[in-house]
CSV table of C-alpha atoms and ligand atoms in Angstrom, one decimal:
chain,number,residue,atom,x,y,z
A,1,MET,CA,6.5,22.8,2.3
A,2,LYS,CA,4.2,20.7,0.8
A,3,THR,CA,3.6,17.3,2.4
A,4,ALA,CA,1.1,14.9,2.0
A,5,ILE,CA,-0.5,11.6,3.8
A,6,TYR,CA,-0.4,8.5,1.8
A,7,PRO,CA,-2.7,6.1,3.7
A,8,GLY,CA,-4.0,2.7,3.5
A,9,THR,CA,-3.3,-0.8,5.3
A,10,PHE,CA,-1.0,-2.3,2.9
A,11,ASP,CA,-1.4,-6.0,4.1
A,12,PRO,CA,1.3,-5.9,2.4
A,13,ILE,CA,2.5,-3.1,0.0
A,14,THR,CA,3.0,-4.3,-3.6
A,15,TYR,CA,4.2,-2.8,-6.5
A,16,GLY,CA,0.7,-0.6,-7.2
A,17,HIS,CA,1.5,1.1,-3.9
A,18,LEU,CA,4.6,2.0,-5.2
A,19,ASP,CA,3.8,3.5,-8.2
A,20,VAL,CA,1.9,5.7,-6.6
A,21,ILE,CA,4.6,6.6,-3.9
A,22,ARG,CA,6.8,6.8,-6.6
A,23,ARG,CA,4.8,9.2,-8.6
A,24,SER,CA,4.1,11.5,-5.9
A,25,ALA,CA,7.3,11.6,-4.0
A,26,GLY,CA,8.4,13.9,-7.0
A,27,LEU,CA,5.3,16.2,-6.4
A,28,PHE,CA,5.8,17.2,-3.1
A,29,ASP,CA,8.4,18.0,-1.0
A,30,ARG,CA,7.6,15.0,2.0
A,31,LEU,CA,5.6,12.3,1.8
A,32,ILE,CA,4.4,10.6,4.8
A,33,VAL,CA,3.1,6.7,3.9
A,34,THR,CA,0.9,5.8,6.8
A,35,VAL,CA,-0.6,2.5,8.0
A,36,ALA,CA,-3.9,2.2,8.9
A,37,ARG,CA,-4.3,0.7,12.5
A,38,ASN,CA,-7.5,-0.9,12.1
A,39,PRO,CA,-8.1,-4.1,14.3
A,40,GLU,CA,-11.6,-4.5,12.4
A,41,LYS,CA,-9.4,-5.2,8.9
A,42,ARG,CA,-7.9,-8.6,10.8
A,43,PRO,CA,-4.4,-7.7,9.0
A,44,CYS,CA,-2.6,-10.7,8.0
A,45,PHE,CA,1.0,-8.9,8.9
A,46,THR,CA,1.2,-6.7,12.1
A,47,THR,CA,1.8,-3.3,12.0
A,48,ARG,CA,5.4,-3.7,13.1
A,49,GLU,CA,6.2,-6.1,10.1
A,50,ARG,CA,4.3,-4.2,7.9
A,51,LEU,CA,6.3,-0.9,8.7
A,52,LEU,CA,9.6,-2.7,7.9
A,53,MET,CA,8.5,-4.1,4.8
A,54,ILE,CA,7.5,-0.1,3.7
A,55,ARG,CA,10.3,1.1,4.9
A,56,GLY,CA,12.6,-1.7,2.9
A,57,ALA,CA,11.0,-1.3,-0.6
A,58,VAL,CA,10.5,3.3,-0.2
A,59,ARG,CA,14.4,3.3,1.0
A,60,PRO,CA,15.3,4.8,-2.6
A,61,PHE,CA,13.2,7.9,-2.1
A,62,ARG,CA,15.1,10.3,0.2
A,63,ASN,CA,11.6,12.8,0.7
A,64,VAL,CA,9.4,9.5,2.2
A,65,ARG,CA,8.8,9.0,5.4
A,66,VAL,CA,6.6,5.8,7.0
A,67,ASP,CA,4.7,5.8,10.1
A,68,SER,CA,1.3,4.4,11.5
A,69,PHE,CA,-1.7,5.9,12.9
A,70,GLN,CA,-5.1,5.4,14.5
A,71,GLY,CA,-8.5,7.4,14.7
A,72,LEU,CA,-9.5,10.0,11.9
A,73,LEU,CA,-7.3,10.4,9.0
A,74,VAL,CA,-7.6,14.2,8.8
A,75,ASN,CA,-7.0,14.4,12.5
A,76,TYR,CA,-3.5,12.7,11.8
A,77,ALA,CA,-3.0,14.7,8.9
A,78,ARG,CA,-3.6,17.9,10.8
A,79,ARG,CA,-0.6,17.1,13.2
A,80,ASN,CA,1.8,16.4,10.7
A,81,LYS,CA,0.6,19.7,8.9
A,82,ALA,CA,0.5,17.9,5.5
A,83,ALA,CA,-2.0,20.0,3.1
A,84,VAL,CA,-2.9,16.8,1.0
A,85,ILE,CA,-4.0,13.3,1.3
A,86,LEU,CA,-2.5,11.0,-1.5
A,87,ARG,CA,-5.1,8.2,-2.8
A,88,GLY,CA,-4.4,5.6,-5.8
A,89,LEU,CA,-7.5,5.7,-8.3
A,90,ARG,CA,-7.0,1.7,-10.1
A,91,ALA,CA,-10.3,1.5,-11.9
A,92,VAL,CA,-14.0,2.9,-12.2
A,93,SER,CA,-14.9,0.6,-9.1
A,94,ASP,CA,-12.5,2.8,-6.8
A,95,PHE,CA,-14.0,5.4,-7.8
A,96,GLU,CA,-17.5,5.3,-5.3
A,97,TYR,CA,-15.8,5.0,-2.1
A,98,GLU,CA,-13.0,7.1,-2.7
A,99,PHE,CA,-15.7,9.8,-3.6
A,100,GLN,CA,-17.4,9.5,0.0
A,101,MET,CA,-14.2,9.0,1.5
A,102,THR,CA,-12.9,12.6,0.2
A,103,LEU,CA,-16.5,14.0,0.8
A,104,MET,CA,-16.5,13.6,4.2
A,105,ASN,CA,-12.7,13.5,4.9
A,106,ARG,CA,-13.7,17.4,3.5
A,107,LYS,CA,-16.3,18.0,6.0
A,108,LEU,CA,-14.3,16.8,8.9
A,109,ASN,CA,-11.5,19.4,7.8
A,110,PRO,CA,-11.7,21.4,4.7
A,111,GLU,CA,-8.1,22.1,4.6
A,112,VAL,CA,-7.2,19.1,3.9
A,113,GLU,CA,-6.9,18.3,0.2
A,114,THR,CA,-7.3,14.8,-0.9
A,115,VAL,CA,-5.2,14.2,-4.7
A,116,PHE,CA,-5.8,10.9,-6.7
A,117,LEU,CA,-3.3,9.9,-9.0
A,118,MET,CA,-3.5,6.5,-11.3
A,119,PRO,CA,-1.0,3.4,-10.9
A,120,ASN,CA,0.5,2.3,-13.8
A,121,GLU,CA,-1.9,0.4,-16.2
A,122,ASN,CA,-0.3,-2.9,-15.3
A,123,HIS,CA,-1.2,-2.6,-11.6
A,124,SER,CA,-4.5,-1.3,-12.0
A,125,TYR,CA,-5.9,-5.1,-11.1
A,126,LEU,CA,-3.7,-5.8,-8.3
A,127,ASN,CA,-4.8,-5.7,-4.3
A,128,SER,CA,-3.6,-6.9,-1.4
A,129,SER,CA,-5.8,-9.7,-0.8
A,130,LEU,CA,-5.5,-11.3,-4.2
A,131,VAL,CA,-1.7,-11.2,-3.8
A,132,LYS,CA,-2.3,-13.1,-0.6
A,133,GLU,CA,-4.7,-15.8,-2.3
A,134,ILE,CA,-1.5,-16.4,-4.8
A,135,ALA,CA,1.2,-16.4,-2.4
A,136,ARG,CA,-1.0,-18.6,-0.1
A,137,GLN,CA,-1.3,-21.2,-3.1
A,138,GLY,CA,2.6,-21.0,-3.7
A,139,GLY,CA,1.9,-18.8,-6.9
A,140,ASP,CA,4.3,-16.5,-8.4
A,141,VAL,CA,3.9,-13.2,-6.6
A,142,SER,CA,7.3,-11.5,-8.0
A,143,ARG,CA,5.8,-9.5,-10.1
A,144,PHE,CA,3.5,-7.7,-8.3
A,145,VAL,CA,5.7,-7.2,-4.8
A,146,PRO,CA,9.5,-6.6,-4.3
A,147,GLU,CA,11.3,-10.4,-3.3
A,148,PRO,CA,11.9,-9.6,0.1
A,149,ILE,CA,8.2,-8.8,0.3
A,150,ALA,CA,6.9,-12.4,-1.8
A,151,ARG,CA,9.6,-14.1,1.0
A,152,LYS,CA,7.3,-13.0,4.1
A,153,LEU,CA,4.6,-14.2,2.5
A,154,TYR,CA,5.3,-17.5,1.5
A,155,LYS,CA,6.9,-18.0,4.6
A,156,ARG,CA,3.6,-16.5,6.2
A,157,PHE,CA,1.8,-18.9,4.5
A,158,GLY,CA,4.7,-22.1,5.4
A,159,VAL,CA,4.5,-22.8,1.4
A,160,HIS,CA,7.1,-22.9,-0.9
A,161,PRO,CA,6.6,-21.5,-4.0
A,162,ASP,CA,5.8,-24.1,-7.0
A,163,TRP,CA,7.0,-21.2,-9.7
A,164,LYS,CA,10.1,-21.5,-8.1
A,165,ARG,CA,10.7,-24.8,-8.8
A,166,ASP,CA,9.2,-24.6,-12.0
A,167,LYS,CA,11.6,-22.6,-13.0
A,168,ARG,CA,14.4,-24.7,-12.1
A,169,ARG,CA,12.6,-27.0,-14.0
A,170,ARG,CA,12.5,-25.0,-17.1
A,171,VAL,CA,16.1,-24.6,-16.9
A,172,ARG,CA,17.9,-27.7,-16.5
B,201,COA,N1,-2.2,-0.6,-6.2
B,201,COA,C1,-2.7,-1.9,-5.6
B,201,COA,N2,-3.3,-2.2,-5.0
B,201,COA,C2,-4.3,-1.1,-4.3
B,201,COA,C3,-3.9,0.0,-4.6
B,201,COA,C4,-2.4,0.7,-5.5
B,201,COA,N3,-1.9,1.7,-5.8
B,201,COA,N4,-4.7,1.0,-3.7
B,201,COA,C5,-5.2,0.6,-3.3
B,201,COA,N5,-5.1,-0.6,-3.1
B,201,COA,C6,-5.9,-2.0,-2.8
B,201,COA,C7,-4.9,-2.2,-1.3
B,201,COA,O1,-4.1,-3.1,-1.9
B,201,COA,C8,-6.3,-3.1,-0.5
B,201,COA,O2,-6.6,-4.4,-1.2
B,201,COA,P1,-7.3,-5.5,0.3
B,201,COA,O3,-8.6,-5.0,0.5
B,201,COA,O4,-7.4,-6.9,-0.7
B,201,COA,O5,-6.4,-5.1,1.0
B,201,COA,C9,-7.6,-2.4,-0.8
B,201,COA,O6,-7.2,-1.6,-2.2
B,201,COA,C10,-8.1,-1.2,-0.3
B,201,COA,O7,-7.2,0.2,-0.2
B,201,COA,P2,-6.1,0.8,0.8
B,201,COA,O8,-6.2,2.0,0.1
B,201,COA,O9,-5.9,0.1,2.2
B,201,COA,O10,-7.4,1.5,1.4
B,201,COA,P3,-8.5,1.0,2.6
B,201,COA,O11,-9.6,0.8,2.5
B,201,COA,O12,-7.9,-0.1,3.5
B,201,COA,O13,-7.9,2.0,3.9
B,201,COA,C11,-8.5,4.2,4.8
B,201,COA,C12,-8.4,3.2,3.8
B,201,COA,C13,-6.9,3.7,5.9
B,201,COA,C14,-7.5,5.4,4.2
B,201,COA,C15,-9.8,4.4,5.3
B,201,COA,O14,-9.8,3.9,6.0
B,201,COA,C16,-9.2,5.6,6.6
B,201,COA,O15,-8.8,6.7,6.4
B,201,COA,N6,-9.4,5.1,8.0
B,201,COA,C17,-8.9,6.2,9.3
B,201,COA,C18,-10.4,6.0,9.6
B,201,COA,C19,-11.3,7.5,9.3
B,201,COA,O16,-10.6,8.5,9.3
B,201,COA,N7,-12.2,7.4,8.8
B,201,COA,C20,-13.3,8.2,8.1
B,201,COA,C21,-13.0,8.4,6.8
B,201,COA,S1,-14.1,8.9,6.1
């Protein structure tokens, strides 16, 4: 049984991440989407909130599990008998960081391979910070995250999204 782990901060999970998950769910027997518990990142959503959001979003995929981890990723991979670390490559700008991380992880545990998938080009500009910034300003994030996550973002920032009002205005 081939297990892959897909680690990230997922603050919050976006359609870009979900595109990577959809592509890889068909390639591996088991995929574990795992939230890195890194207090230095000062995330907007707690680990528990992020886990719940991811669980909701990956419900359609039967072989996907959702978890969190602290400490070295390669140790987490070993504990979960995962042969593959999965990462998305959105653009050339991702390369350097991913290259360093992959080689370092390989040094730490040569038995785990890192596999890269390219998300749909429509998502190549997407990241969680941009989505948070747009939501904070009341902009439309419905193209970037599933509806329940969009609602959580607006609630977290205490904003009433402008674009919904704009839509109603257009309908009248
Ligand atoms: N679609 C949309 N956005 C994507 C994306 C995709 N397919 N892939 C990455 N991103 C965005 C994320 O939204 C995030 O955006 P943000 O910075 O605005 O929040 C950004 O790219 C970073 O992505 P992420 O995958 O969350 O990486 P990370 O750098 O936060 O975390 C870990 C990387 C968790 C894998 C790494 O830090 C780790 O392994 N930590 C454990 C400790 C360890 O083992 N360290 C040694 C490593 S050699």
